[in-house]
Amino acid sequence: MTDGTDTKSSNQMWGGRFASGPAAIMEEINASIGFDKKLFAQDIRGSIAHASMLAHQGIISTEDKDKIVHGLNTILSEIESGNFEFSRRLEDIHMNIEARLATLIGPAAGRLHTARSRNDQVALDFRLWVKEELQKCEQALTDLIAAFLERAEEHAETVMPGFTHLQTAQPVTFGHHCMAYVEMFGRDRSRVRHAIEHMDESPIGAAALAGTGFPIDRHMTAKALGFREPTRNSIDTVSDRDFALEFLSIAAISGMHLSRLAEEIVIWSTPQFGFVRLSDAFSTGSSIMPQKKNPDAAELVRAKTGRINGSLVALLTIMKGLPLAYSKDMQEDKEQVFDAAESLELAIAAMTGMVRDLTINTARMKAAAGSGYSTATDLADWLVREAGLPFRDAHHVTGRAVALAESKSCDLAQLSLEELQAINPAITDKIFDVLTVEASVASRKSFGGTAPSEVRKQIAFWRARN
Ligand code: ARG
């Protein structure tokens, strides 16, 4: 391998602003070792599986295979212990490892690259990495779901205002609200599981793009590397980055969920709402205002979503005009995925901690649940059920009751029976049974509704589902 560094002066025609010559700039734009060294373990695993298959098929000798495997294991421990010198001149992780192997074991190292190319090699390494990352996400989401299930159980009866348009709508239980997030993160987790299924095919053996004339056994390498089966088209194999895009899409959707949760925590922890108090562990103070407790972790989770979305759009854009099969553009896939993965892992972990640690102010929630005429729908429903009014008429009658209460600055339940009967004579004192927030939530027993009994059923469902 030649030394790409050119210490000569930069190009005379256009190089005024460049400190180094064209070869150095080429090296800088071309090298990926700065970030793809993250793939070292996958690269070595892939090479060991490939070499073993080559020997099994009689393409290389067992003796050479043993040397290769031994050398690769040495390199693995060198890298893991920080005793490996990565070189930008060697471009990427694949060539860094192969060059070191040559130093360690001599000519046998040159046989490792038989019947493969860096194109299928990078596709393999990256797939293995993304698959492992998806498995980590699956676990992290399971932990987050568990945190919510615990809070939901604890607060199955705690009433709070339910919102639409962030305006008080109807009373709900905090347990029910928690279970909404269980549904969201549960969907994310099943997307993760599907993606693992989807990408569970081994790329190695597609070679540069056309397959190979050597009698390789792709089923053997697929099995050795823990894939379900080999990919079925060598051209597609080296040009496909759908697995990375699926990861990023899932990360973007999950990031959006995390951001909505973060936003709720930011709002709820304001003194104006006062629904929750953040633990010291997940908040910071202000350097100037001593009274403040800031929800920095939640805000940063909200912000990480922007980075993840950026990564998705970046990779979609990188891939969108590429002719088949491999193009070097695809080298830009890794940083996007690595960055998004780091952001997502951190965001899920921070949210799991925050949810576990939140102190819930049930008194504030209850007081807010009853304000803003939140049981108006219960009044209308009562008129339909007990007085036989069509819902539209009941809605109108209730609107008049709300207007009256508003003019008197009181709650619906504080209106007298006479006042209510003046609006509609069919109203009886039974109405007061449905105007409390507890009665309101207890009545919403429809499947998936907010009644504590129903929330408990859904908690049991999710506990069994894990
Ligand atoms: N570093 C390259 C990448 O990440 C490896 C594949 C290079 N293949 C090639 N034909 N130049 O995409």
Tab-separated table of C-alpha atoms and ligand atoms in Angstrom:
chain	number	residue	atom	x	y	z
A	1	MET	CA	0.000	0.000	0.000
A	2	THR	CA	1.420	3.365	-0.955
A	3	ASP	CA	1.758	6.303	1.293
A	4	GLY	CA	-0.895	8.743	0.136
A	5	THR	CA	0.518	11.712	1.986
A	6	ASP	CA	1.898	14.370	-0.309
A	7	THR	CA	4.021	16.855	1.520
A	8	LYS	CA	4.759	18.815	-1.639
A	9	SER	CA	3.160	22.202	-2.082
A	10	SER	CA	-0.492	22.397	-3.028
A	11	ASN	CA	-1.738	22.828	-6.575
A	12	GLN	CA	-0.410	26.038	-8.140
A	13	MET	CA	-3.580	26.893	-10.010
A	14	TRP	CA	-6.148	26.435	-7.248
A	15	GLY	CA	-4.307	25.330	-4.174
A	16	GLY	CA	-3.703	28.724	-2.548
A	17	ARG	CA	-5.986	28.066	0.330
A	18	PHE	CA	-4.875	24.473	0.896
A	19	ALA	CA	-2.061	23.789	3.314
A	20	SER	CA	-1.323	20.399	1.808
A	21	GLY	CA	-1.166	18.884	-1.647
A	22	PRO	CA	-3.911	17.070	-3.521
A	23	ALA	CA	-2.903	13.606	-2.343
A	24	ALA	CA	-3.338	14.628	1.285
A	25	ILE	CA	-6.764	16.073	0.534
A	26	MET	CA	-7.675	12.861	-1.267
A	27	GLU	CA	-6.625	10.880	1.771
A	28	GLU	CA	-8.691	13.091	4.015
A	29	ILE	CA	-11.880	12.831	1.998
A	30	ASN	CA	-11.420	9.137	1.306
A	31	ALA	CA	-10.558	7.780	4.713
A	32	SER	CA	-13.276	6.372	6.924
A	33	ILE	CA	-11.110	4.875	9.665
A	34	GLY	CA	-11.929	7.823	11.932
A	35	PHE	CA	-15.429	6.434	12.348
A	36	ASP	CA	-15.562	2.908	10.924
A	37	LYS	CA	-13.064	1.643	13.477
A	38	LYS	CA	-16.205	1.153	15.538
A	39	LEU	CA	-16.808	-1.895	13.336
A	40	PHE	CA	-13.623	-3.717	14.332
A	41	ALA	CA	-15.304	-6.551	16.242
A	42	GLN	CA	-17.816	-7.188	13.450
A	43	ASP	CA	-15.063	-7.066	10.843
A	44	ILE	CA	-13.010	-9.660	12.696
A	45	ARG	CA	-16.007	-11.915	13.311
A	46	GLY	CA	-16.883	-11.716	9.632
A	47	SER	CA	-13.330	-12.516	8.568
A	48	ILE	CA	-13.085	-15.507	10.884
A	49	ALA	CA	-16.349	-16.907	9.514
A	50	HIS	CA	-15.205	-16.260	5.953
A	51	ALA	CA	-11.770	-17.868	6.455
A	52	SER	CA	-13.307	-20.896	8.153
A	53	MET	CA	-15.701	-21.351	5.258
A	54	LEU	CA	-12.872	-20.961	2.711
A	55	ALA	CA	-10.942	-23.736	4.480
A	56	HIS	CA	-14.017	-25.949	4.800
A	57	GLN	CA	-14.579	-25.622	1.067
A	58	GLY	CA	-10.931	-26.384	0.313
A	59	ILE	CA	-10.327	-22.903	-1.118
A	60	ILE	CA	-7.534	-22.192	1.376
A	61	SER	CA	-5.547	-24.646	3.477
A	62	THR	CA	-6.447	-25.410	7.060
A	63	GLU	CA	-2.967	-24.316	8.027
A	64	ASP	CA	-3.491	-20.855	6.512
A	65	LYS	CA	-6.933	-20.631	8.039
A	66	ASP	CA	-5.522	-21.371	11.478
A	67	LYS	CA	-2.888	-18.678	11.069
A	68	ILE	CA	-5.524	-16.204	9.889
A	69	VAL	CA	-7.878	-16.945	12.773
A	70	HIS	CA	-5.089	-16.751	15.318
A	71	GLY	CA	-3.846	-13.469	13.845
A	72	LEU	CA	-7.342	-11.986	13.820
A	73	ASN	CA	-7.857	-12.897	17.456
A	74	THR	CA	-4.560	-11.242	18.306
A	75	ILE	CA	-5.704	-8.100	16.497
A	76	LEU	CA	-8.999	-8.205	18.365
A	77	SER	CA	-7.253	-8.118	21.710
A	78	GLU	CA	-4.837	-5.468	20.494
A	79	ILE	CA	-7.739	-3.201	19.559
A	80	GLU	CA	-9.738	-3.976	22.676
A	81	SER	CA	-6.789	-3.161	24.910
A	82	GLY	CA	-5.984	0.048	23.041
A	83	ASN	CA	-2.745	-1.285	21.605
A	84	PHE	CA	-3.573	-0.948	17.945
A	85	GLU	CA	-2.403	1.906	15.838
A	86	PHE	CA	-5.029	2.915	13.311
A	87	SER	CA	-3.646	4.471	10.179
A	88	ARG	CA	-5.499	6.883	7.953
A	89	ARG	CA	-3.251	5.878	5.087
A	90	LEU	CA	-4.909	2.467	5.253
A	91	GLU	CA	-8.265	4.145	4.656
A	92	ASP	CA	-10.699	2.009	6.567
A	93	ILE	CA	-11.128	-0.655	9.209
A	94	HIS	CA	-10.984	-3.472	6.671
A	95	MET	CA	-7.579	-2.510	5.312
A	96	ASN	CA	-6.215	-1.554	8.721
A	97	ILE	CA	-6.954	-5.031	10.005
A	98	GLU	CA	-5.738	-6.806	6.879
A	99	ALA	CA	-2.464	-4.870	6.883
A	100	ARG	CA	-1.847	-5.726	10.517
A	101	LEU	CA	-2.660	-9.359	9.783
A	102	ALA	CA	0.028	-9.375	7.088
A	103	THR	CA	2.557	-8.051	9.580
A	104	LEU	CA	1.561	-10.669	12.102
A	105	ILE	CA	1.280	-13.804	9.968
A	106	GLY	CA	2.939	-13.004	6.657
A	107	PRO	CA	1.730	-14.215	3.229
A	108	ALA	CA	-1.200	-16.290	4.530
A	109	ALA	CA	-2.931	-12.991	5.298
A	110	GLY	CA	-3.218	-12.365	1.558
A	111	ARG	CA	-5.528	-15.385	1.204
A	112	LEU	CA	-8.234	-13.991	3.471
A	113	HIS	CA	-9.630	-11.703	0.813
A	114	THR	CA	-10.256	-14.607	-1.603
A	115	ALA	CA	-13.860	-14.604	-2.876
A	116	ARG	CA	-14.853	-11.398	-1.152
A	117	SER	CA	-14.586	-7.662	-1.620
A	118	ARG	CA	-14.730	-4.721	0.710
A	119	ASN	CA	-18.193	-4.151	-0.734
A	120	ASP	CA	-19.719	-7.255	0.792
A	121	GLN	CA	-17.390	-6.944	3.769
A	122	VAL	CA	-18.637	-3.499	4.747
A	123	ALA	CA	-22.237	-4.530	4.094
A	124	LEU	CA	-21.709	-7.429	6.498
A	125	ASP	CA	-19.925	-5.473	9.216
A	126	PHE	CA	-22.466	-2.696	9.176
A	127	ARG	CA	-25.419	-5.070	9.198
A	128	LEU	CA	-24.003	-6.934	12.167
A	129	TRP	CA	-23.507	-3.637	13.971
A	130	VAL	CA	-27.021	-2.376	13.225
A	131	LYS	CA	-28.517	-5.715	14.242
A	132	GLU	CA	-26.754	-5.567	17.599
A	133	GLU	CA	-27.846	-1.975	18.040
A	134	LEU	CA	-31.455	-2.938	17.339
A	135	GLN	CA	-31.173	-5.659	19.973
A	136	LYS	CA	-29.923	-3.062	22.463
A	137	CYS	CA	-32.839	-0.790	21.564
A	138	GLU	CA	-35.270	-3.634	22.071
A	139	GLN	CA	-33.963	-4.095	25.608
A	140	ALA	CA	-33.888	-0.364	26.333
A	141	LEU	CA	-37.492	0.028	25.171
A	142	THR	CA	-38.500	-2.947	27.313
A	143	ASP	CA	-36.982	-1.193	30.330
A	144	LEU	CA	-38.794	2.036	29.509
A	145	ILE	CA	-42.084	0.169	29.113
A	146	ALA	CA	-41.495	-1.539	32.468
A	147	ALA	CA	-40.949	1.859	34.108
A	148	PHE	CA	-44.254	3.109	32.708
A	149	LEU	CA	-46.113	-0.047	33.720
A	150	GLU	CA	-44.966	0.450	37.285
A	151	ARG	CA	-46.104	4.075	37.353
A	152	ALA	CA	-49.401	3.127	35.704
A	153	GLU	CA	-50.099	0.488	38.316
A	154	GLU	CA	-49.296	2.888	41.119
A	155	HIS	CA	-51.544	5.573	39.600
A	156	ALA	CA	-54.386	3.564	38.091
A	157	GLU	CA	-56.812	5.647	40.185
A	158	THR	CA	-55.054	9.027	40.123
A	159	VAL	CA	-57.212	11.507	38.240
A	160	MET	CA	-55.753	14.211	36.058
A	161	PRO	CA	-57.125	16.376	33.284
A	162	GLY	CA	-57.007	14.799	29.856
A	163	PHE	CA	-56.198	17.335	27.168
A	164	THR	CA	-56.979	17.958	23.559
A	165	HIS	CA	-55.423	21.071	22.014
A	166	LEU	CA	-53.702	21.267	25.419
A	167	GLN	CA	-57.065	22.498	26.719
A	168	THR	CA	-58.746	20.580	29.510
A	169	ALA	CA	-60.971	18.021	27.817
A	170	GLN	CA	-62.151	15.212	30.111
A	171	PRO	CA	-60.770	13.718	33.300
A	172	VAL	CA	-58.515	10.715	32.779
A	173	THR	CA	-56.301	8.712	35.083
A	174	PHE	CA	-52.566	9.229	35.205
A	175	GLY	CA	-52.279	5.472	34.856
A	176	HIS	CA	-54.134	5.687	31.563
A	177	HIS	CA	-51.858	8.466	30.363
A	178	CYS	CA	-48.814	6.335	31.249
A	179	MET	CA	-50.314	3.439	29.315
A	180	ALA	CA	-50.572	5.655	26.223
A	181	TYR	CA	-46.776	5.778	26.293
A	182	VAL	CA	-46.619	2.024	26.794
A	183	GLU	CA	-48.566	1.668	23.536
A	184	MET	CA	-46.232	4.089	21.740
A	185	PHE	CA	-43.018	2.488	22.943
A	186	GLY	CA	-44.561	-0.932	22.441
A	187	ARG	CA	-45.073	-0.087	18.775
A	188	ASP	CA	-41.492	1.134	18.562
A	189	ARG	CA	-40.339	-2.146	20.029
A	190	SER	CA	-42.313	-4.199	17.538
A	191	ARG	CA	-40.883	-2.071	14.729
A	192	VAL	CA	-37.442	-2.913	16.105
A	193	ARG	CA	-38.313	-6.614	16.149
A	194	HIS	CA	-39.597	-6.494	12.585
A	195	ALA	CA	-36.473	-4.709	11.441
A	196	ILE	CA	-34.287	-7.408	12.983
A	197	GLU	CA	-36.336	-10.026	11.094
A	198	HIS	CA	-36.122	-8.030	7.905
A	199	MET	CA	-32.387	-7.536	7.888
A	200	ASP	CA	-31.508	-11.019	9.107
A	201	GLU	CA	-29.731	-12.014	5.872
A	202	SER	CA	-26.012	-12.403	5.405
A	203	PRO	CA	-24.333	-10.258	2.730
A	204	ILE	CA	-20.943	-11.971	2.767
A	205	GLY	CA	-20.138	-13.815	-0.456
A	206	ALA	CA	-21.840	-11.306	-2.740
A	207	ALA	CA	-18.241	-10.214	-3.386
A	208	ALA	CA	-17.800	-6.999	-5.380
A	209	LEU	CA	-21.288	-7.190	-6.912
A	210	ALA	CA	-21.534	-10.305	-9.063
A	211	GLY	CA	-20.834	-13.174	-6.696
A	212	THR	CA	-17.731	-15.309	-7.182
A	213	GLY	CA	-16.386	-18.242	-9.177
A	214	PHE	CA	-14.946	-19.863	-6.047
A	215	PRO	CA	-17.068	-22.700	-4.609
A	216	ILE	CA	-18.021	-20.792	-1.459
A	217	ASP	CA	-20.836	-21.783	0.900
A	218	ARG	CA	-22.839	-18.708	1.789
A	219	HIS	CA	-25.250	-20.703	3.905
A	220	MET	CA	-22.372	-21.741	6.103
A	221	THR	CA	-21.149	-18.180	6.714
A	222	ALA	CA	-24.724	-16.975	7.237
A	223	LYS	CA	-25.232	-19.603	9.923
A	224	ALA	CA	-21.875	-18.964	11.569
A	225	LEU	CA	-22.673	-15.261	11.817
A	226	GLY	CA	-26.136	-15.801	13.265
A	227	PHE	CA	-28.139	-14.806	10.190
A	228	ARG	CA	-31.268	-16.668	9.106
A	229	GLU	CA	-30.039	-17.086	5.524
A	230	PRO	CA	-27.835	-15.455	2.883
A	231	THR	CA	-29.122	-12.550	0.767
A	232	ARG	CA	-30.449	-13.582	-2.641
A	233	ASN	CA	-29.070	-11.056	-5.081
A	234	SER	CA	-25.433	-10.054	-5.093
A	235	ILE	CA	-26.055	-6.707	-6.815
A	236	ASP	CA	-28.709	-5.702	-4.308
A	237	THR	CA	-26.588	-6.962	-1.428
A	238	VAL	CA	-23.744	-4.522	-1.948
A	239	SER	CA	-25.962	-1.586	-2.838
A	240	ASP	CA	-28.589	-2.023	-0.131
A	241	ARG	CA	-28.665	0.178	2.935
A	242	ASP	CA	-32.332	-0.329	3.764
A	243	PHE	CA	-31.366	-1.903	7.070
A	244	ALA	CA	-29.640	1.336	8.084
A	245	LEU	CA	-32.574	3.400	6.850
A	246	GLU	CA	-35.030	1.213	8.720
A	247	PHE	CA	-33.008	1.688	11.858
A	248	LEU	CA	-33.021	5.452	11.335
A	249	SER	CA	-36.755	5.536	10.571
A	250	ILE	CA	-37.499	3.590	13.720
A	251	ALA	CA	-35.152	5.851	15.663
A	252	ALA	CA	-36.898	8.924	14.227
A	253	ILE	CA	-40.357	7.674	15.173
A	254	SER	CA	-39.234	6.600	18.616
A	255	GLY	CA	-37.355	9.885	19.015
A	256	MET	CA	-40.580	11.707	18.193
A	257	HIS	CA	-42.356	9.743	20.935
A	258	LEU	CA	-39.573	10.506	23.390
A	259	SER	CA	-39.750	14.154	22.457
A	260	ARG	CA	-43.482	14.311	23.127
A	261	LEU	CA	-42.898	12.750	26.518
A	262	ALA	CA	-40.070	15.185	27.166
A	263	GLU	CA	-42.343	18.080	26.265
A	264	GLU	CA	-45.042	16.856	28.651
A	265	ILE	CA	-42.505	16.579	31.435
A	266	VAL	CA	-41.263	20.094	30.708
A	267	ILE	CA	-44.820	21.455	30.872
A	268	TRP	CA	-45.924	19.390	33.843
A	269	SER	CA	-42.916	20.353	35.941
A	270	THR	CA	-43.537	24.106	35.622
A	271	PRO	CA	-44.836	25.774	38.802
A	272	GLN	CA	-47.944	26.717	36.791
A	273	PHE	CA	-48.849	23.066	36.199
A	274	GLY	CA	-47.043	21.503	39.139
A	275	PHE	CA	-48.188	17.983	38.189
A	276	VAL	CA	-44.778	16.414	38.644
A	277	ARG	CA	-41.513	17.141	40.343
A	278	LEU	CA	-38.270	16.002	38.762
A	279	SER	CA	-35.714	14.234	40.881
A	280	ASP	CA	-32.474	16.100	41.524
A	281	ALA	CA	-30.778	13.399	39.496
A	282	PHE	CA	-32.547	14.520	36.317
A	283	SER	CA	-32.613	18.276	36.707
A	284	THR	CA	-30.166	21.119	37.081
A	285	GLY	CA	-30.134	24.374	38.945
A	286	SER	CA	-29.696	27.853	37.541
A	287	SER	CA	-26.432	29.671	38.097
A	288	ILE	CA	-28.277	32.921	38.798
A	289	MET	CA	-31.820	32.074	39.970
A	290	PRO	CA	-31.587	29.957	43.114
A	291	GLN	CA	-35.242	28.893	43.085
A	292	LYS	CA	-34.985	27.139	39.729
A	293	LYS	CA	-34.958	23.479	38.924
A	294	ASN	CA	-34.578	23.014	35.221
A	295	PRO	CA	-35.685	19.984	33.219
A	296	ASP	CA	-32.461	19.927	31.177
A	297	ALA	CA	-32.475	16.195	30.541
A	298	ALA	CA	-36.003	16.342	29.139
A	299	GLU	CA	-35.092	19.330	26.992
A	300	LEU	CA	-32.058	17.531	25.619
A	301	VAL	CA	-34.107	14.466	24.796
A	302	ARG	CA	-36.472	16.768	22.914
A	303	ALA	CA	-33.488	18.199	21.053
A	304	LYS	CA	-31.864	14.836	20.241
A	305	THR	CA	-34.886	14.146	18.079
A	306	GLY	CA	-33.647	16.854	15.743
A	307	ARG	CA	-30.310	15.113	15.311
A	308	ILE	CA	-31.955	11.758	14.658
A	309	ASN	CA	-34.303	13.220	12.057
A	310	GLY	CA	-31.309	14.897	10.454
A	311	SER	CA	-29.530	11.554	10.173
A	312	LEU	CA	-32.528	9.919	8.526
A	313	VAL	CA	-32.881	12.694	5.973
A	314	ALA	CA	-29.120	12.683	5.360
A	315	LEU	CA	-28.960	8.968	4.570
A	316	LEU	CA	-32.117	9.018	2.454
A	317	THR	CA	-30.547	11.830	0.481
A	318	ILE	CA	-27.177	10.083	0.187
A	319	MET	CA	-28.846	6.951	-1.218
A	320	LYS	CA	-31.542	8.453	-3.404
A	321	GLY	CA	-29.740	8.868	-6.722
A	322	LEU	CA	-27.176	6.098	-6.578
A	323	PRO	CA	-26.968	3.743	-9.532
A	324	LEU	CA	-26.534	0.069	-8.614
A	325	ALA	CA	-24.377	-1.284	-7.128
A	326	TYR	CA	-21.818	0.081	-4.610
A	327	SER	CA	-20.710	3.714	-4.776
A	328	LYS	CA	-18.364	5.396	-2.356
A	329	ASP	CA	-21.174	7.744	-1.364
A	330	MET	CA	-22.349	4.872	0.786
A	331	GLN	CA	-19.371	5.271	3.088
A	332	GLU	CA	-21.272	8.263	4.511
A	333	ASP	CA	-23.902	5.925	5.939
A	334	LYS	CA	-22.055	5.057	9.120
A	335	GLU	CA	-21.679	8.368	10.924
A	336	GLN	CA	-25.396	9.043	10.552
A	337	VAL	CA	-26.323	5.717	12.065
A	338	PHE	CA	-23.703	5.886	14.819
A	339	ASP	CA	-24.767	9.360	15.846
A	340	ALA	CA	-28.474	8.516	15.798
A	341	ALA	CA	-27.862	5.315	17.750
A	342	GLU	CA	-25.952	7.149	20.440
A	343	SER	CA	-28.642	9.817	20.697
A	344	LEU	CA	-31.462	7.295	20.830
A	345	GLU	CA	-29.827	5.086	23.443
A	346	LEU	CA	-29.118	8.081	25.623
A	347	ALA	CA	-32.607	9.509	25.195
A	348	ILE	CA	-34.315	6.232	26.092
A	349	ALA	CA	-32.075	5.733	29.130
A	350	ALA	CA	-32.639	9.305	30.346
A	351	MET	CA	-36.393	8.978	29.952
A	352	THR	CA	-36.467	5.641	31.739
A	353	GLY	CA	-34.667	7.204	34.694
A	354	MET	CA	-36.884	10.263	34.649
A	355	VAL	CA	-40.108	8.273	34.549
A	356	ARG	CA	-38.947	6.058	37.418
A	357	ASP	CA	-37.938	9.058	39.545
A	358	LEU	CA	-40.830	11.457	38.901
A	359	THR	CA	-42.763	12.581	41.955
A	360	ILE	CA	-46.435	12.839	41.076
A	361	ASN	CA	-48.434	15.614	42.715
A	362	THR	CA	-51.780	13.825	42.875
A	363	ALA	CA	-53.515	16.746	44.646
A	364	ARG	CA	-52.567	19.173	41.882
A	365	MET	CA	-53.619	16.712	39.234
A	366	LYS	CA	-56.966	16.138	40.902
A	367	ALA	CA	-57.654	19.850	41.354
A	368	ALA	CA	-56.816	20.501	37.723
A	369	ALA	CA	-58.888	17.504	36.622
A	370	GLY	CA	-62.003	19.097	38.058
A	371	SER	CA	-61.472	22.542	36.655
A	372	GLY	CA	-62.285	23.754	33.166
A	373	TYR	CA	-65.704	22.027	33.126
A	374	SER	CA	-64.033	18.717	32.452
A	375	THR	CA	-67.173	16.726	33.317
A	376	ALA	CA	-69.370	18.579	30.814
A	377	THR	CA	-69.435	15.513	28.555
A	378	ASP	CA	-70.636	13.434	31.512
A	379	LEU	CA	-73.556	15.809	31.943
A	380	ALA	CA	-74.422	15.532	28.258
A	381	ASP	CA	-74.064	11.730	28.337
A	382	TRP	CA	-76.366	11.597	31.391
A	383	LEU	CA	-79.042	13.564	29.520
A	384	VAL	CA	-78.804	11.063	26.661
A	385	ARG	CA	-78.863	8.040	28.916
A	386	GLU	CA	-81.345	9.099	31.587
A	387	ALA	CA	-83.547	11.655	29.848
A	388	GLY	CA	-83.467	10.193	26.326
A	389	LEU	CA	-82.235	13.377	24.630
A	390	PRO	CA	-80.452	13.084	21.290
A	391	PHE	CA	-76.733	13.748	21.888
A	392	ARG	CA	-76.774	16.967	19.861
A	393	ASP	CA	-79.546	18.426	22.051
A	394	ALA	CA	-77.822	17.233	25.197
A	395	HIS	CA	-74.643	18.953	23.984
A	396	HIS	CA	-76.604	22.202	23.612
A	397	VAL	CA	-78.206	21.973	27.055
A	398	THR	CA	-74.800	21.278	28.598
A	399	GLY	CA	-73.327	24.257	26.789
A	400	ARG	CA	-75.906	26.464	28.483
A	401	ALA	CA	-75.063	24.976	31.891
A	402	VAL	CA	-71.353	25.632	31.260
A	403	ALA	CA	-72.125	29.242	30.259
A	404	LEU	CA	-74.133	29.737	33.448
A	405	ALA	CA	-71.404	28.266	35.634
A	406	GLU	CA	-68.856	30.423	33.853
A	407	SER	CA	-70.907	33.560	34.483
A	408	LYS	CA	-71.077	32.612	38.168
A	409	SER	CA	-67.387	31.613	38.291
A	410	CYS	CA	-68.253	28.214	39.704
A	411	ASP	CA	-67.996	24.547	38.732
A	412	LEU	CA	-70.805	22.578	37.135
A	413	ALA	CA	-71.307	20.606	40.347
A	414	GLN	CA	-71.789	23.861	42.238
A	415	LEU	CA	-74.875	24.860	40.221
A	416	SER	CA	-78.099	24.227	42.105
A	417	LEU	CA	-80.635	21.660	40.947
A	418	GLU	CA	-83.108	24.528	40.340
A	419	GLU	CA	-80.637	26.326	38.122
A	420	LEU	CA	-80.007	23.149	36.129
A	421	GLN	CA	-83.721	22.355	35.867
A	422	ALA	CA	-84.334	25.855	34.554
A	423	ILE	CA	-82.112	24.898	31.628
A	424	ASN	CA	-83.704	21.468	31.212
A	425	PRO	CA	-86.511	20.176	33.428
A	426	ALA	CA	-85.553	16.536	32.861
A	427	ILE	CA	-82.507	16.952	35.098
A	428	THR	CA	-82.753	15.327	38.549
A	429	ASP	CA	-80.428	15.340	41.557
A	430	LYS	CA	-78.944	12.081	40.230
A	431	ILE	CA	-76.930	14.311	37.929
A	432	PHE	CA	-74.581	15.198	40.781
A	433	ASP	CA	-73.365	11.579	40.847
A	434	VAL	CA	-71.746	11.957	37.454
A	435	LEU	CA	-70.273	15.414	37.833
A	436	THR	CA	-67.324	14.371	40.015
A	437	VAL	CA	-64.048	13.503	38.316
A	438	GLU	CA	-63.910	10.086	40.016
A	439	ALA	CA	-67.368	9.172	38.737
A	440	SER	CA	-66.423	10.460	35.325
A	441	VAL	CA	-63.332	8.281	34.953
A	442	ALA	CA	-64.968	5.243	36.582
A	443	SER	CA	-67.760	5.402	33.999
A	444	ARG	CA	-65.411	5.202	30.997
A	445	LYS	CA	-65.216	1.440	30.936
A	446	SER	CA	-65.251	1.002	27.178
A	447	PHE	CA	-62.409	-1.205	25.909
A	448	GLY	CA	-59.248	0.878	26.100
A	449	GLY	CA	-61.028	3.573	28.142
A	450	THR	CA	-59.694	5.459	31.135
A	451	ALA	CA	-61.649	3.695	33.944
A	452	PRO	CA	-59.216	2.294	36.534
A	453	SER	CA	-60.671	-1.188	36.007
A	454	GLU	CA	-59.940	-0.949	32.284
A	455	VAL	CA	-56.460	0.496	32.829
A	456	ARG	CA	-55.646	-2.451	35.090
A	457	LYS	CA	-56.708	-4.855	32.352
A	458	GLN	CA	-54.359	-3.156	29.902
A	459	ILE	CA	-51.516	-3.235	32.410
A	460	ALA	CA	-52.060	-6.982	32.810
A	461	PHE	CA	-52.082	-7.381	29.026
A	462	TRP	CA	-48.745	-5.604	28.656
A	463	ARG	CA	-47.174	-7.418	31.570
A	464	ALA	CA	-48.028	-10.714	29.905
A	465	ARG	CA	-46.807	-9.436	26.547
A	466	ASN	CA	-43.269	-8.571	27.576
B	1	ARG	N1	-14.815	2.176	3.625
B	1	ARG	C1	-15.714	1.734	2.624
B	1	ARG	C2	-17.148	2.056	3.038
B	1	ARG	O1	-17.345	2.336	4.155
B	1	ARG	C3	-15.567	0.271	2.411
B	1	ARG	C4	-15.979	-0.210	1.062
B	1	ARG	C5	-15.044	0.290	0.042
B	1	ARG	N2	-15.300	-0.320	-1.241
B	1	ARG	C6	-14.753	0.161	-2.329
B	1	ARG	N3	-15.074	-0.438	-3.438
B	1	ARG	N4	-13.977	1.198	-2.357
B	1	ARG	O2	-18.056	2.068	2.261
